[in-house]
Amino acid sequence: RIVDGRMPPGARIGEQELADEFKVSRGPVREAIRILEREGLATVLPRRGAVVTELSAQEVRELFEIRAGLFDIVARKIVQTRDAEVIALMRAGVARLEALATVPDGGDAYAETTYRLMLLAARACGNGRLAKMLNALSLQTLRYSKISLASSERRAASVKSWRQAQLALERGDADQVMQLTRLRIEQSGDEAARQLAPK
């Protein structure tokens, strides 16, 4: 609900309401809220309870800078192994992105597909700790990616970069994959920051 926008930034996360809805005690709901807080999706305020974390241009810049640096390592490692299964999954994922890039209201589905492709690459890179770090950042960055990729123009630029990176992966060109991945992440972060900047 947070990621898809049904619970917008600043919305109160009612423990009792959720406990009633899911027919559980408040204990599991509190634990779920702690997980959301750790993932950066909720903020627990003293004597006020939990709210959905606000989005900010500063946070998006910081998150995407970290993400770009970590994905440099992932891209290099993925190219070194050039696993046939990973390449096949990337081809299929890029084909899905190409289909979604031109759908007028396809921004959310496009962002969610990029999210899955990035996690797939992180898991396949052979560094479990790195994959966990990127997984921890993923839900936070997904909310910003949805903002960044809302327009068909942004999706068109993004999918072109994805296709070029996929072909570079197949050729074994690590520098090209790293450059394209970093550029795509930076452009996504810049667009989200621009959208969130005070008018």
mmCIF file of C-alpha atoms in Angstrom:
data_model
loop_
_atom_site.group_PDB
_atom_site.id
_atom_site.type_symbol
_atom_site.label_atom_id
_atom_site.label_comp_id
_atom_site.label_asym_id
_atom_site.label_seq_id
_atom_site.Cartn_x
_atom_site.Cartn_y
_atom_site.Cartn_z
ATOM 1 C CA ARG A 1 0.000 0.000 0.000
ATOM 2 C CA ILE A 2 2.883 2.360 0.728
ATOM 3 C CA VAL A 3 4.786 1.491 -2.434
ATOM 4 C CA ASP A 4 1.754 1.683 -4.713
ATOM 5 C CA GLY A 5 0.650 4.996 -3.184
ATOM 6 C CA ARG A 6 -2.577 3.898 -1.484
ATOM 7 C CA MET A 7 -0.937 5.022 1.762
ATOM 8 C CA PRO A 8 0.660 8.348 0.786
ATOM 9 C CA PRO A 9 3.610 10.015 2.531
ATOM 10 C CA GLY A 10 2.559 11.316 5.954
ATOM 11 C CA ALA A 11 -0.384 8.912 6.269
ATOM 12 C CA ARG A 12 -0.896 7.439 9.720
ATOM 13 C CA ILE A 13 -0.296 3.683 10.032
ATOM 14 C CA GLY A 14 -2.930 2.574 12.537
ATOM 15 C CA GLU A 15 -1.793 -0.420 14.582
ATOM 16 C CA GLN A 16 -5.239 -1.357 15.845
ATOM 17 C CA GLU A 17 -6.918 -0.882 12.473
ATOM 18 C CA LEU A 18 -4.379 -3.174 10.800
ATOM 19 C CA ALA A 19 -4.635 -5.732 13.611
ATOM 20 C CA ASP A 20 -8.418 -5.773 13.173
ATOM 21 C CA GLU A 21 -8.185 -5.987 9.384
ATOM 22 C CA PHE A 22 -5.768 -8.926 9.418
ATOM 23 C CA LYS A 23 -7.324 -10.535 12.517
ATOM 24 C CA VAL A 24 -4.064 -10.621 14.473
ATOM 25 C CA SER A 25 -2.904 -9.127 17.750
ATOM 26 C CA ARG A 26 -1.051 -5.806 17.781
ATOM 27 C CA GLY A 27 2.304 -7.565 18.360
ATOM 28 C CA PRO A 28 2.773 -8.753 14.745
ATOM 29 C CA VAL A 29 1.627 -5.359 13.481
ATOM 30 C CA ARG A 30 4.220 -3.595 15.668
ATOM 31 C CA GLU A 31 6.901 -5.938 14.329
ATOM 32 C CA ALA A 32 5.787 -5.217 10.752
ATOM 33 C CA ILE A 33 5.999 -1.465 11.461
ATOM 34 C CA ARG A 34 9.535 -1.923 12.831
ATOM 35 C CA ILE A 35 10.473 -3.685 9.582
ATOM 36 C CA LEU A 36 8.917 -0.844 7.569
ATOM 37 C CA GLU A 37 10.916 1.637 9.645
ATOM 38 C CA ARG A 38 14.130 -0.303 9.027
ATOM 39 C CA GLU A 39 13.328 -0.319 5.294
ATOM 40 C CA GLY A 40 12.815 3.462 5.364
ATOM 41 C CA LEU A 41 9.115 3.293 4.511
ATOM 42 C CA ALA A 42 7.733 4.278 7.919
ATOM 43 C CA THR A 43 8.726 6.718 10.638
ATOM 44 C CA VAL A 44 7.739 6.052 14.241
ATOM 45 C CA LEU A 45 6.997 9.297 16.074
ATOM 46 C CA PRO A 46 6.973 9.463 19.889
ATOM 47 C CA ARG A 47 3.406 9.492 21.283
ATOM 48 C CA ARG A 48 1.985 9.732 17.749
ATOM 49 C CA GLY A 49 2.622 6.293 16.313
ATOM 50 C CA ALA A 50 3.851 5.419 12.856
ATOM 51 C CA VAL A 51 3.422 7.375 9.642
ATOM 52 C CA VAL A 52 4.480 6.721 6.067
ATOM 53 C CA THR A 53 7.873 8.326 5.486
ATOM 54 C CA GLU A 54 7.823 11.544 3.506
ATOM 55 C CA LEU A 55 9.595 11.646 0.146
ATOM 56 C CA SER A 56 12.319 14.248 -0.339
ATOM 57 C CA ALA A 57 14.675 15.445 -3.057
ATOM 58 C CA GLN A 58 17.598 15.180 -0.620
ATOM 59 C CA GLU A 59 16.816 11.567 0.266
ATOM 60 C CA VAL A 60 16.449 10.547 -3.378
ATOM 61 C CA ARG A 61 19.848 12.050 -4.212
ATOM 62 C CA GLU A 62 21.499 10.186 -1.330
ATOM 63 C CA LEU A 63 19.792 6.851 -2.035
ATOM 64 C CA PHE A 64 20.488 6.888 -5.755
ATOM 65 C CA GLU A 65 24.121 7.887 -5.234
ATOM 66 C CA ILE A 66 24.596 4.851 -2.976
ATOM 67 C CA ARG A 67 22.660 2.638 -5.357
ATOM 68 C CA ALA A 68 24.758 3.716 -8.363
ATOM 69 C CA GLY A 69 27.987 2.912 -6.510
ATOM 70 C CA LEU A 70 26.799 -0.513 -5.409
ATOM 71 C CA PHE A 71 25.494 -1.383 -8.860
ATOM 72 C CA ASP A 72 28.927 -0.617 -10.345
ATOM 73 C CA ILE A 73 30.125 -3.692 -8.451
ATOM 74 C CA VAL A 74 27.087 -5.766 -9.481
ATOM 75 C CA ALA A 75 27.484 -4.874 -13.163
ATOM 76 C CA ARG A 76 31.191 -5.754 -13.166
ATOM 77 C CA LYS A 77 30.576 -9.096 -11.450
ATOM 78 C CA ILE A 78 27.631 -10.016 -13.700
ATOM 79 C CA VAL A 79 29.730 -9.388 -16.811
ATOM 80 C CA GLN A 80 32.606 -11.464 -15.415
ATOM 81 C CA THR A 81 30.374 -14.525 -15.042
ATOM 82 C CA ARG A 82 28.092 -13.936 -18.062
ATOM 83 C CA ASP A 83 25.761 -16.645 -16.819
ATOM 84 C CA ALA A 84 23.504 -17.856 -19.656
ATOM 85 C CA GLU A 85 20.452 -18.013 -17.376
ATOM 86 C CA VAL A 86 20.963 -14.427 -16.193
ATOM 87 C CA ILE A 87 21.406 -13.235 -19.782
ATOM 88 C CA ALA A 88 18.172 -15.005 -20.794
ATOM 89 C CA LEU A 89 16.305 -13.423 -17.882
ATOM 90 C CA MET A 90 17.695 -10.007 -18.789
ATOM 91 C CA ARG A 91 16.566 -10.435 -22.407
ATOM 92 C CA ALA A 92 13.065 -11.352 -21.249
ATOM 93 C CA GLY A 93 13.004 -8.477 -18.758
ATOM 94 C CA VAL A 94 14.119 -5.932 -21.334
ATOM 95 C CA ALA A 95 11.470 -7.217 -23.759
ATOM 96 C CA ARG A 96 8.866 -6.651 -21.019
ATOM 97 C CA LEU A 97 10.218 -3.139 -20.439
ATOM 98 C CA GLU A 98 9.965 -2.392 -24.160
ATOM 99 C CA ALA A 99 6.314 -3.456 -24.089
ATOM 100 C CA LEU A 100 5.577 -1.291 -21.032
ATOM 101 C CA ALA A 101 7.547 1.765 -22.189
ATOM 102 C CA THR A 102 4.839 2.891 -24.605
ATOM 103 C CA VAL A 103 1.775 2.071 -22.474
ATOM 104 C CA PRO A 104 0.320 5.451 -21.418
ATOM 105 C CA ASP A 105 -0.286 4.421 -17.777
ATOM 106 C CA GLY A 106 2.516 1.835 -17.639
ATOM 107 C CA GLY A 107 4.838 3.778 -15.332
ATOM 108 C CA ASP A 108 4.227 1.753 -12.171
ATOM 109 C CA ALA A 109 4.500 -1.602 -13.932
ATOM 110 C CA TYR A 110 7.640 -0.417 -15.723
ATOM 111 C CA ALA A 111 9.247 0.713 -12.434
ATOM 112 C CA GLU A 112 8.307 -2.579 -10.754
ATOM 113 C CA THR A 113 9.875 -4.528 -13.620
ATOM 114 C CA THR A 114 13.119 -2.541 -13.349
ATOM 115 C CA TYR A 115 13.022 -3.204 -9.595
ATOM 116 C CA ARG A 116 12.823 -6.964 -10.213
ATOM 117 C CA LEU A 117 15.579 -6.900 -12.838
ATOM 118 C CA MET A 118 17.903 -4.980 -10.517
ATOM 119 C CA LEU A 119 17.242 -7.429 -7.666
ATOM 120 C CA LEU A 120 17.798 -10.353 -10.009
ATOM 121 C CA ALA A 121 21.171 -8.905 -11.040
ATOM 122 C CA ALA A 122 22.135 -8.257 -7.417
ATOM 123 C CA ARG A 123 21.286 -11.822 -6.400
ATOM 124 C CA ALA A 124 23.165 -13.264 -9.384
ATOM 125 C CA CYS A 125 26.380 -11.320 -8.793
ATOM 126 C CA GLY A 126 27.726 -13.860 -6.288
ATOM 127 C CA ASN A 127 28.108 -11.452 -3.355
ATOM 128 C CA GLY A 128 25.402 -12.199 -0.791
ATOM 129 C CA ARG A 129 26.185 -9.236 1.448
ATOM 130 C CA LEU A 130 26.008 -6.833 -1.495
ATOM 131 C CA ALA A 131 22.684 -8.352 -2.566
ATOM 132 C CA LYS A 132 21.291 -7.837 0.973
ATOM 133 C CA MET A 133 22.412 -4.203 1.005
ATOM 134 C CA LEU A 134 20.733 -3.527 -2.334
ATOM 135 C CA ASN A 135 17.622 -5.408 -1.268
ATOM 136 C CA ALA A 136 17.392 -3.147 1.796
ATOM 137 C CA LEU A 137 17.498 -0.058 -0.447
ATOM 138 C CA SER A 138 15.101 -1.411 -3.046
ATOM 139 C CA LEU A 139 11.717 -0.580 -1.544
ATOM 140 C CA GLN A 140 12.824 2.957 -0.715
ATOM 141 C CA THR A 141 14.118 3.506 -4.234
ATOM 142 C CA LEU A 142 11.042 1.926 -5.837
ATOM 143 C CA ARG A 143 8.799 4.749 -4.597
ATOM 144 C CA TYR A 144 11.156 7.269 -6.207
ATOM 145 C CA SER A 145 11.513 5.217 -9.399
ATOM 146 C CA LYS A 146 7.747 5.294 -9.854
ATOM 147 C CA ILE A 147 7.876 9.099 -9.757
ATOM 148 C CA SER A 148 10.821 9.210 -12.143
ATOM 149 C CA LEU A 149 9.399 6.768 -14.692
ATOM 150 C CA ALA A 150 5.839 8.106 -14.813
ATOM 151 C CA SER A 151 6.263 9.760 -18.221
ATOM 152 C CA SER A 152 6.530 7.799 -21.451
ATOM 153 C CA GLU A 153 9.495 9.992 -22.474
ATOM 154 C CA ARG A 154 11.482 8.926 -19.413
ATOM 155 C CA ARG A 155 10.560 5.281 -19.993
ATOM 156 C CA ALA A 156 11.678 5.518 -23.633
ATOM 157 C CA ALA A 157 15.109 6.799 -22.571
ATOM 158 C CA SER A 158 15.333 4.188 -19.821
ATOM 159 C CA VAL A 159 14.446 1.209 -21.998
ATOM 160 C CA LYS A 160 16.971 2.270 -24.635
ATOM 161 C CA SER A 161 19.662 2.204 -21.948
ATOM 162 C CA TRP A 162 18.454 -1.172 -20.654
ATOM 163 C CA ARG A 163 18.646 -2.666 -24.177
ATOM 164 C CA GLN A 164 22.160 -1.261 -24.730
ATOM 165 C CA ALA A 165 23.293 -2.628 -21.354
ATOM 166 C CA GLN A 166 21.834 -6.060 -22.125
ATOM 167 C CA LEU A 167 23.724 -6.176 -25.443
ATOM 168 C CA ALA A 168 26.925 -4.996 -23.748
ATOM 169 C CA LEU A 169 26.493 -7.772 -21.164
ATOM 170 C CA GLU A 170 26.233 -10.326 -23.964
ATOM 171 C CA ARG A 171 29.425 -8.922 -25.543
ATOM 172 C CA GLY A 172 31.223 -8.993 -22.180
ATOM 173 C CA ASP A 173 31.801 -5.219 -22.161
ATOM 174 C CA ALA A 174 31.929 -4.504 -18.414
ATOM 175 C CA ASP A 175 32.796 -0.809 -18.802
ATOM 176 C CA GLN A 176 29.782 -0.207 -21.037
ATOM 177 C CA VAL A 177 27.402 -2.085 -18.715
ATOM 178 C CA MET A 178 28.710 -0.149 -15.699
ATOM 179 C CA GLN A 179 28.500 3.201 -17.507
ATOM 180 C CA LEU A 180 24.947 2.597 -18.754
ATOM 181 C CA THR A 181 23.742 1.290 -15.390
ATOM 182 C CA ARG A 182 25.186 4.272 -13.518
ATOM 183 C CA LEU A 183 23.776 6.733 -16.058
ATOM 184 C CA ARG A 184 20.309 5.158 -15.858
ATOM 185 C CA ILE A 185 20.293 5.252 -12.042
ATOM 186 C CA GLU A 186 21.564 8.846 -11.948
ATOM 187 C CA GLN A 187 18.984 10.017 -14.498
ATOM 188 C CA SER A 188 16.201 8.313 -12.551
ATOM 189 C CA GLY A 189 17.338 9.919 -9.304
ATOM 190 C CA ASP A 190 17.705 13.348 -10.924
ATOM 191 C CA GLU A 191 14.195 13.190 -12.383
ATOM 192 C CA ALA A 192 12.639 12.111 -9.075
ATOM 193 C CA ALA A 193 14.531 14.896 -7.251
ATOM 194 C CA ARG A 194 13.350 17.405 -9.849
ATOM 195 C CA GLN A 195 9.744 16.292 -9.409
ATOM 196 C CA LEU A 196 10.013 16.572 -5.610
ATOM 197 C CA ALA A 197 11.857 19.905 -5.493
ATOM 198 C CA PRO A 198 9.791 22.769 -4.056
ATOM 199 C CA LYS A 199 8.138 24.720 -6.844
#
